[in-house]
Amino acid sequence: DAGITQSPRHKVTETGTPVTLRCHQTENHRYMYWYRQDPGHGLRLIHYSYGVKDTDKGEVSDGYSVSRSKTEDFLLTLESATSSQTSVYFCAISESRAGNTIYFGEGSWLTVV
Amino acid sequence: QQQVKQSPQSLIVQKGGISIINCAYENTAFDYFPWYQQFPGKGPALLIAIRPDVSEKKEGRFTISFNKSAKQFSLHIMDSQPGDSATYFCAATMVGSSNTGKLIFGQGTTLQVKP
């Protein structure tokens, strides 16, 4: 398994509070991604990073921000959590930008009440 | 045009049977089509993938059939086993210099293989 650790794995938070999810990799891969998984939608890209301090938006980025200060860590922040952000969040890493070598972490279950 | 549509949403197959999951896409710029397998509580894992220059790819009991003109591709699981029970996602992306590995996923199919 690719060395990807997501934390926390499970979290319940209240509407309006900030939440940060962490993705840590030990593979030294350049590319990192945050996806969310919802029933009926598959996985959708939130944000991605193509290097330290280099990030860009995915298809569902509203309400989320990211930061990558080190190669190994990619943080996803919900500035003010809403119930619509209740989801399972997956971090993924890739050695190349080709899109054919992507490995996923085990997910972070977030419930916003 | 970025969507990938997957069907069926759920599938029940008897052990030893053939499981078939279908996907359709619109964007003709897509040139890499992976399938992911996901077990409960785990992240998706790459199962098999195909490029549009071939019509079929087989790896063990898993086969992808690709129809470029119809913009459709499908996953066939031969001799389905209870251990194959999982959620399957098709995906598409563009493997090019301007791409950054962004996968577009189908909605997912939950497969149950009955003993």
PDB file of C-alpha atoms in Angstrom:
ATOM      1  CA  ASP A   1       0.000   0.000   0.000  1.00  0.00           C
ATOM      2  CA  ALA A   2       1.126   3.515  -0.762  1.00  0.00           C
ATOM      3  CA  GLY A   3       2.286   5.384   2.344  1.00  0.00           C
ATOM      4  CA  ILE A   4      -0.661   7.705   2.824  1.00  0.00           C
ATOM      5  CA  THR A   5      -2.033   8.591   6.235  1.00  0.00           C
ATOM      6  CA  GLN A   6      -5.145  10.660   6.697  1.00  0.00           C
ATOM      7  CA  SER A   7      -6.138  12.248   9.997  1.00  0.00           C
ATOM      8  CA  PRO A   8      -8.491  12.350  11.652  1.00  0.00           C
ATOM      9  CA  ARG A   9     -10.206   9.255  10.286  1.00  0.00           C
ATOM     10  CA  HIS A  10     -13.513  10.186  11.854  1.00  0.00           C
ATOM     11  CA  LYS A  11     -14.785  13.545  13.061  1.00  0.00           C
ATOM     12  CA  VAL A  12     -18.088  15.039  14.119  1.00  0.00           C
ATOM     13  CA  THR A  13     -18.210  18.809  14.186  1.00  0.00           C
ATOM     14  CA  GLU A  14     -20.785  21.550  14.512  1.00  0.00           C
ATOM     15  CA  THR A  15     -21.995  23.827  11.754  1.00  0.00           C
ATOM     16  CA  GLY A  16     -19.911  26.974  11.516  1.00  0.00           C
ATOM     17  CA  THR A  17     -16.749  25.564  13.052  1.00  0.00           C
ATOM     18  CA  PRO A  18     -13.448  25.310  11.156  1.00  0.00           C
ATOM     19  CA  VAL A  19     -12.123  21.855  10.383  1.00  0.00           C
ATOM     20  CA  THR A  20      -8.744  20.761   9.054  1.00  0.00           C
ATOM     21  CA  LEU A  21      -8.032  17.370   7.557  1.00  0.00           C
ATOM     22  CA  ARG A  22      -4.454  16.266   7.137  1.00  0.00           C
ATOM     23  CA  CYS A  23      -2.897  14.045   4.520  1.00  0.00           C
ATOM     24  CA  HIS A  24       0.618  12.800   5.108  1.00  0.00           C
ATOM     25  CA  GLN A  25       2.622  10.788   2.565  1.00  0.00           C
ATOM     26  CA  THR A  26       5.912   8.980   2.838  1.00  0.00           C
ATOM     27  CA  GLU A  27       6.373   8.387  -0.905  1.00  0.00           C
ATOM     28  CA  ASN A  28       7.826  11.808  -1.764  1.00  0.00           C
ATOM     29  CA  HIS A  29       5.291  12.120  -4.602  1.00  0.00           C
ATOM     30  CA  ARG A  30       4.925  15.532  -6.148  1.00  0.00           C
ATOM     31  CA  TYR A  31       1.164  15.501  -6.798  1.00  0.00           C
ATOM     32  CA  MET A  32      -1.483  15.381  -4.080  1.00  0.00           C
ATOM     33  CA  TYR A  33      -5.254  15.579  -4.306  1.00  0.00           C
ATOM     34  CA  TRP A  34      -8.315  15.915  -2.115  1.00  0.00           C
ATOM     35  CA  TYR A  35     -11.501  14.231  -3.288  1.00  0.00           C
ATOM     36  CA  ARG A  36     -14.876  13.924  -1.616  1.00  0.00           C
ATOM     37  CA  GLN A  37     -17.119  10.898  -2.026  1.00  0.00           C
ATOM     38  CA  ASP A  38     -20.884  11.169  -1.853  1.00  0.00           C
ATOM     39  CA  PRO A  39     -23.594   8.649  -2.794  1.00  0.00           C
ATOM     40  CA  GLY A  40     -24.664   9.089  -6.383  1.00  0.00           C
ATOM     41  CA  HIS A  41     -21.729  11.354  -7.216  1.00  0.00           C
ATOM     42  CA  GLY A  42     -18.732   9.082  -7.128  1.00  0.00           C
ATOM     43  CA  LEU A  43     -15.590  10.975  -6.179  1.00  0.00           C
ATOM     44  CA  ARG A  44     -15.180  14.637  -7.006  1.00  0.00           C
ATOM     45  CA  LEU A  45     -11.967  16.625  -6.950  1.00  0.00           C
ATOM     46  CA  ILE A  46     -11.850  19.464  -4.413  1.00  0.00           C
ATOM     47  CA  HIS A  47      -8.290  20.786  -4.714  1.00  0.00           C
ATOM     48  CA  TYR A  48      -4.972  19.485  -5.878  1.00  0.00           C
ATOM     49  CA  SER A  49      -1.300  20.346  -5.483  1.00  0.00           C
ATOM     50  CA  TYR A  50       1.514  20.004  -8.006  1.00  0.00           C
ATOM     51  CA  GLY A  51       4.284  20.969  -5.618  1.00  0.00           C
ATOM     52  CA  VAL A  52       5.093  22.757  -2.389  1.00  0.00           C
ATOM     53  CA  LYS A  53       3.011  25.936  -2.209  1.00  0.00           C
ATOM     54  CA  ASP A  54       1.513  25.149  -5.646  1.00  0.00           C
ATOM     55  CA  THR A  55      -2.195  24.382  -5.479  1.00  0.00           C
ATOM     56  CA  ASP A  56      -5.244  24.764  -7.654  1.00  0.00           C
ATOM     57  CA  LYS A  57      -8.982  24.285  -7.535  1.00  0.00           C
ATOM     58  CA  GLY A  58     -10.929  21.217  -8.576  1.00  0.00           C
ATOM     59  CA  GLU A  59     -14.574  20.933  -9.556  1.00  0.00           C
ATOM     60  CA  VAL A  60     -16.082  21.364  -6.050  1.00  0.00           C
ATOM     61  CA  SER A  61     -13.722  23.803  -4.318  1.00  0.00           C
ATOM     62  CA  ASP A  62     -16.240  26.282  -2.844  1.00  0.00           C
ATOM     63  CA  GLY A  63     -15.996  26.358   0.952  1.00  0.00           C
ATOM     64  CA  TYR A  64     -12.605  24.640   1.011  1.00  0.00           C
ATOM     65  CA  SER A  65      -9.021  25.819   1.129  1.00  0.00           C
ATOM     66  CA  VAL A  66      -5.763  23.890   1.061  1.00  0.00           C
ATOM     67  CA  SER A  67      -2.153  24.363   1.957  1.00  0.00           C
ATOM     68  CA  ARG A  68       1.032  22.498   1.211  1.00  0.00           C
ATOM     69  CA  SER A  69       4.089  23.793   3.023  1.00  0.00           C
ATOM     70  CA  LYS A  70       6.000  20.499   2.804  1.00  0.00           C
ATOM     71  CA  THR A  71       6.115  17.787   0.158  1.00  0.00           C
ATOM     72  CA  GLU A  72       4.700  15.231   2.545  1.00  0.00           C
ATOM     73  CA  ASP A  73       1.722  17.160   3.940  1.00  0.00           C
ATOM     74  CA  PHE A  74      -1.422  18.423   2.234  1.00  0.00           C
ATOM     75  CA  LEU A  75      -4.028  20.076   4.447  1.00  0.00           C
ATOM     76  CA  LEU A  76      -7.697  20.573   3.611  1.00  0.00           C
ATOM     77  CA  THR A  77      -9.548  23.236   5.603  1.00  0.00           C
ATOM     78  CA  LEU A  78     -13.251  23.845   5.845  1.00  0.00           C
ATOM     79  CA  GLU A  79     -13.322  27.449   7.013  1.00  0.00           C
ATOM     80  CA  SER A  80     -16.883  27.264   8.330  1.00  0.00           C
ATOM     81  CA  ALA A  81     -18.322  23.779   8.086  1.00  0.00           C
ATOM     82  CA  THR A  82     -21.817  23.270   6.684  1.00  0.00           C
ATOM     83  CA  SER A  83     -24.045  20.201   6.656  1.00  0.00           C
ATOM     84  CA  SER A  84     -23.503  19.878   2.896  1.00  0.00           C
ATOM     85  CA  GLN A  85     -19.855  19.169   3.630  1.00  0.00           C
ATOM     86  CA  THR A  86     -20.736  15.978   5.487  1.00  0.00           C
ATOM     87  CA  SER A  87     -18.871  13.467   3.366  1.00  0.00           C
ATOM     88  CA  VAL A  88     -16.002  11.050   3.130  1.00  0.00           C
ATOM     89  CA  TYR A  89     -12.803  12.791   2.133  1.00  0.00           C
ATOM     90  CA  PHE A  90     -10.010  10.976   0.323  1.00  0.00           C
ATOM     91  CA  CYS A  91      -6.481  12.132  -0.159  1.00  0.00           C
ATOM     92  CA  ALA A  92      -4.597  10.809  -3.165  1.00  0.00           C
ATOM     93  CA  ILE A  93      -1.011  11.016  -4.343  1.00  0.00           C
ATOM     94  CA  SER A  94       0.688  10.595  -7.683  1.00  0.00           C
ATOM     95  CA  GLU A  95       4.291  10.433  -8.790  1.00  0.00           C
ATOM     96  CA  SER A  96       3.504  11.767 -12.248  1.00  0.00           C
ATOM     97  CA  ARG A  97       0.968  14.161 -13.680  1.00  0.00           C
ATOM     98  CA  ALA A  98      -0.168  11.571 -16.175  1.00  0.00           C
ATOM     99  CA  GLY A  99      -3.148  10.572 -14.094  1.00  0.00           C
ATOM    100  CA  ASN A 100      -2.443   6.880 -14.360  1.00  0.00           C
ATOM    101  CA  THR A 101      -0.499   6.352 -11.122  1.00  0.00           C
ATOM    102  CA  ILE A 102      -2.813   7.706  -8.467  1.00  0.00           C
ATOM    103  CA  TYR A 103      -3.061   6.064  -5.046  1.00  0.00           C
ATOM    104  CA  PHE A 104      -5.747   6.830  -2.485  1.00  0.00           C
ATOM    105  CA  GLY A 105      -5.665   7.023   1.285  1.00  0.00           C
ATOM    106  CA  GLU A 106      -8.228   5.286   3.448  1.00  0.00           C
ATOM    107  CA  GLY A 107     -10.505   8.267   3.910  1.00  0.00           C
ATOM    108  CA  SER A 108     -11.691  10.688   6.565  1.00  0.00           C
ATOM    109  CA  TRP A 109     -15.342  10.512   7.588  1.00  0.00           C
ATOM    110  CA  LEU A 110     -16.645  13.969   8.437  1.00  0.00           C
ATOM    111  CA  THR A 111     -20.086  14.648   9.873  1.00  0.00           C
ATOM    112  CA  VAL A 112     -21.272  18.230  10.278  1.00  0.00           C
ATOM    113  CA  VAL A 113     -24.237  18.547  12.648  1.00  0.00           C
TER     114      VAL A 113
ATOM    115  CA  GLN B   1     -19.030  17.359 -21.184  1.00  0.00           C
ATOM    116  CA  GLN B   2     -16.788  16.410 -18.303  1.00  0.00           C
ATOM    117  CA  GLN B   3     -19.226  13.833 -16.958  1.00  0.00           C
ATOM    118  CA  VAL B   4     -18.808  10.099 -16.855  1.00  0.00           C
ATOM    119  CA  LYS B   5     -22.090   8.237 -16.477  1.00  0.00           C
ATOM    120  CA  GLN B   6     -22.036   4.808 -14.850  1.00  0.00           C
ATOM    121  CA  SER B   7     -24.687   2.100 -14.642  1.00  0.00           C
ATOM    122  CA  PRO B   8     -26.158   0.200 -12.961  1.00  0.00           C
ATOM    123  CA  GLN B   9     -26.105   1.778  -9.511  1.00  0.00           C
ATOM    124  CA  SER B  10     -26.220  -1.656  -7.895  1.00  0.00           C
ATOM    125  CA  LEU B  11     -25.801  -5.206  -9.122  1.00  0.00           C
ATOM    126  CA  ILE B  12     -26.427  -8.618  -7.601  1.00  0.00           C
ATOM    127  CA  VAL B  13     -24.801 -11.624  -9.242  1.00  0.00           C
ATOM    128  CA  GLN B  14     -24.602 -15.284  -8.305  1.00  0.00           C
ATOM    129  CA  LYS B  15     -21.214 -16.814  -7.635  1.00  0.00           C
ATOM    130  CA  GLY B  16     -19.666 -17.931 -10.908  1.00  0.00           C
ATOM    131  CA  GLY B  17     -21.692 -15.481 -12.965  1.00  0.00           C
ATOM    132  CA  ILE B  18     -20.573 -12.537 -15.064  1.00  0.00           C
ATOM    133  CA  SER B  19     -20.793  -9.012 -13.664  1.00  0.00           C
ATOM    134  CA  ILE B  20     -21.039  -6.192 -16.197  1.00  0.00           C
ATOM    135  CA  ILE B  21     -20.761  -2.487 -15.379  1.00  0.00           C
ATOM    136  CA  ASN B  22     -21.079   0.169 -18.042  1.00  0.00           C
ATOM    137  CA  CYS B  23     -19.767   3.708 -18.402  1.00  0.00           C
ATOM    138  CA  ALA B  24     -20.261   6.432 -20.990  1.00  0.00           C
ATOM    139  CA  TYR B  25     -18.372   9.664 -21.511  1.00  0.00           C
ATOM    140  CA  GLU B  26     -18.724  12.777 -23.642  1.00  0.00           C
ATOM    141  CA  ASN B  27     -15.302  14.394 -23.748  1.00  0.00           C
ATOM    142  CA  THR B  28     -13.367  12.909 -26.654  1.00  0.00           C
ATOM    143  CA  ALA B  29     -10.147  14.326 -25.199  1.00  0.00           C
ATOM    144  CA  PHE B  30     -10.188  11.659 -22.483  1.00  0.00           C
ATOM    145  CA  ASP B  31      -7.471   9.136 -23.250  1.00  0.00           C
ATOM    146  CA  TYR B  32      -7.113   7.013 -20.140  1.00  0.00           C
ATOM    147  CA  PHE B  33      -9.930   5.031 -18.552  1.00  0.00           C
ATOM    148  CA  PRO B  34      -9.233   3.313 -15.226  1.00  0.00           C
ATOM    149  CA  TRP B  35     -11.516   1.234 -13.067  1.00  0.00           C
ATOM    150  CA  TYR B  36     -11.255   1.405  -9.296  1.00  0.00           C
ATOM    151  CA  GLN B  37     -12.387  -1.127  -6.725  1.00  0.00           C
ATOM    152  CA  GLN B  38     -13.361   0.020  -3.256  1.00  0.00           C
ATOM    153  CA  PHE B  39     -14.065  -2.134  -0.230  1.00  0.00           C
ATOM    154  CA  PRO B  40     -16.045  -0.738   2.738  1.00  0.00           C
ATOM    155  CA  GLY B  41     -13.931   1.542   4.900  1.00  0.00           C
ATOM    156  CA  LYS B  42     -11.093   1.676   2.370  1.00  0.00           C
ATOM    157  CA  GLY B  43      -9.954   4.004  -0.339  1.00  0.00           C
ATOM    158  CA  PRO B  44     -10.399   3.186  -4.031  1.00  0.00           C
ATOM    159  CA  ALA B  45      -7.666   1.030  -5.540  1.00  0.00           C
ATOM    160  CA  LEU B  46      -6.767   0.815  -9.203  1.00  0.00           C
ATOM    161  CA  LEU B  47      -8.095  -2.430 -10.678  1.00  0.00           C
ATOM    162  CA  ILE B  48      -7.473  -2.203 -14.408  1.00  0.00           C
ATOM    163  CA  ALA B  49      -7.184   0.540 -17.008  1.00  0.00           C
ATOM    164  CA  ILE B  50      -7.317   0.985 -20.768  1.00  0.00           C
ATOM    165  CA  ARG B  51      -6.185   3.462 -23.396  1.00  0.00           C
ATOM    166  CA  PRO B  52      -8.468   4.160 -26.385  1.00  0.00           C
ATOM    167  CA  ASP B  53      -6.064   2.666 -28.898  1.00  0.00           C
ATOM    168  CA  VAL B  54      -7.216  -0.845 -27.935  1.00  0.00           C
ATOM    169  CA  SER B  55     -10.727  -2.302 -27.802  1.00  0.00           C
ATOM    170  CA  GLU B  56     -10.174  -4.756 -24.981  1.00  0.00           C
ATOM    171  CA  LYS B  57      -7.844  -5.372 -22.073  1.00  0.00           C
ATOM    172  CA  LYS B  58      -7.878  -8.442 -19.889  1.00  0.00           C
ATOM    173  CA  GLU B  59      -6.243  -9.058 -16.538  1.00  0.00           C
ATOM    174  CA  GLY B  60      -7.217 -12.335 -14.956  1.00  0.00           C
ATOM    175  CA  ARG B  61     -10.975 -12.425 -14.492  1.00  0.00           C
ATOM    176  CA  PHE B  62     -11.326  -8.698 -15.212  1.00  0.00           C
ATOM    177  CA  THR B  63     -11.812  -7.354 -18.738  1.00  0.00           C
ATOM    178  CA  ILE B  64     -12.391  -3.848 -20.032  1.00  0.00           C
ATOM    179  CA  SER B  65     -14.207  -3.490 -23.330  1.00  0.00           C
ATOM    180  CA  PHE B  66     -13.839  -0.138 -25.046  1.00  0.00           C
ATOM    181  CA  ASN B  67     -15.986   1.291 -27.854  1.00  0.00           C
ATOM    182  CA  LYS B  68     -14.412   4.538 -28.995  1.00  0.00           C
ATOM    183  CA  SER B  69     -17.080   5.430 -31.564  1.00  0.00           C
ATOM    184  CA  ALA B  70     -19.870   5.004 -29.009  1.00  0.00           C
ATOM    185  CA  LYS B  71     -17.796   6.637 -26.259  1.00  0.00           C
ATOM    186  CA  GLN B  72     -18.547   3.752 -23.945  1.00  0.00           C
ATOM    187  CA  PHE B  73     -16.507   1.317 -21.930  1.00  0.00           C
ATOM    188  CA  SER B  74     -17.432  -1.512 -19.643  1.00  0.00           C
ATOM    189  CA  LEU B  75     -15.983  -3.768 -16.973  1.00  0.00           C
ATOM    190  CA  HIS B  76     -16.653  -7.490 -17.132  1.00  0.00           C
ATOM    191  CA  ILE B  77     -15.914  -9.688 -14.141  1.00  0.00           C
ATOM    192  CA  MET B  78     -15.895 -13.331 -15.161  1.00  0.00           C
ATOM    193  CA  ASP B  79     -16.561 -16.136 -12.676  1.00  0.00           C
ATOM    194  CA  SER B  80     -17.619 -13.566 -10.062  1.00  0.00           C
ATOM    195  CA  GLN B  81     -16.694 -14.461  -6.488  1.00  0.00           C
ATOM    196  CA  PRO B  82     -18.041 -13.262  -3.124  1.00  0.00           C
ATOM    197  CA  GLY B  83     -14.671 -11.578  -2.559  1.00  0.00           C
ATOM    198  CA  ASP B  84     -15.429  -9.361  -5.566  1.00  0.00           C
ATOM    199  CA  SER B  85     -18.284  -7.742  -3.609  1.00  0.00           C
ATOM    200  CA  ALA B  86     -17.293  -4.080  -3.528  1.00  0.00           C
ATOM    201  CA  THR B  87     -18.068  -0.727  -5.085  1.00  0.00           C
ATOM    202  CA  TYR B  88     -16.619  -0.167  -8.546  1.00  0.00           C
ATOM    203  CA  PHE B  89     -15.909   3.197 -10.095  1.00  0.00           C
ATOM    204  CA  CYS B  90     -15.058   3.951 -13.665  1.00  0.00           C
ATOM    205  CA  ALA B  91     -13.056   7.089 -14.349  1.00  0.00           C
ATOM    206  CA  ALA B  92     -11.555   9.075 -17.171  1.00  0.00           C
ATOM    207  CA  THR B  93      -8.741  11.524 -17.535  1.00  0.00           C
ATOM    208  CA  MET B  94      -6.418  13.114 -20.032  1.00  0.00           C
ATOM    209  CA  VAL B  95      -2.852  11.898 -19.917  1.00  0.00           C
ATOM    210  CA  GLY B  96      -1.147  14.945 -21.342  1.00  0.00           C
ATOM    211  CA  SER B  97       1.327  17.645 -20.547  1.00  0.00           C
ATOM    212  CA  SER B  98      -1.401  20.037 -19.451  1.00  0.00           C
ATOM    213  CA  ASN B  99      -3.114  17.562 -17.200  1.00  0.00           C
ATOM    214  CA  THR B 100      -2.385  17.185 -13.540  1.00  0.00           C
ATOM    215  CA  GLY B 101      -3.900  13.763 -12.965  1.00  0.00           C
ATOM    216  CA  LYS B 102      -7.437  14.946 -12.453  1.00  0.00           C
ATOM    217  CA  LEU B 103      -9.767  11.975 -12.608  1.00  0.00           C
ATOM    218  CA  ILE B 104     -13.436  12.299 -13.511  1.00  0.00           C
ATOM    219  CA  PHE B 105     -15.332   9.505 -11.769  1.00  0.00           C
ATOM    220  CA  GLY B 106     -18.563   7.730 -12.549  1.00  0.00           C
ATOM    221  CA  GLN B 107     -21.210   7.484  -9.855  1.00  0.00           C
ATOM    222  CA  GLY B 108     -20.192   4.029  -8.689  1.00  0.00           C
ATOM    223  CA  THR B 109     -21.730   0.543  -8.778  1.00  0.00           C
ATOM    224  CA  THR B 110     -22.195  -1.565  -5.678  1.00  0.00           C
ATOM    225  CA  LEU B 111     -21.672  -5.211  -6.588  1.00  0.00           C
ATOM    226  CA  GLN B 112     -22.873  -8.042  -4.406  1.00  0.00           C
ATOM    227  CA  VAL B 113     -21.887 -11.570  -5.346  1.00  0.00           C
ATOM    228  CA  LYS B 114     -24.084 -14.159  -3.645  1.00  0.00           C
ATOM    229  CA  PRO B 115     -22.518 -17.492  -2.648  1.00  0.00           C
TER     230      PRO B 115
END
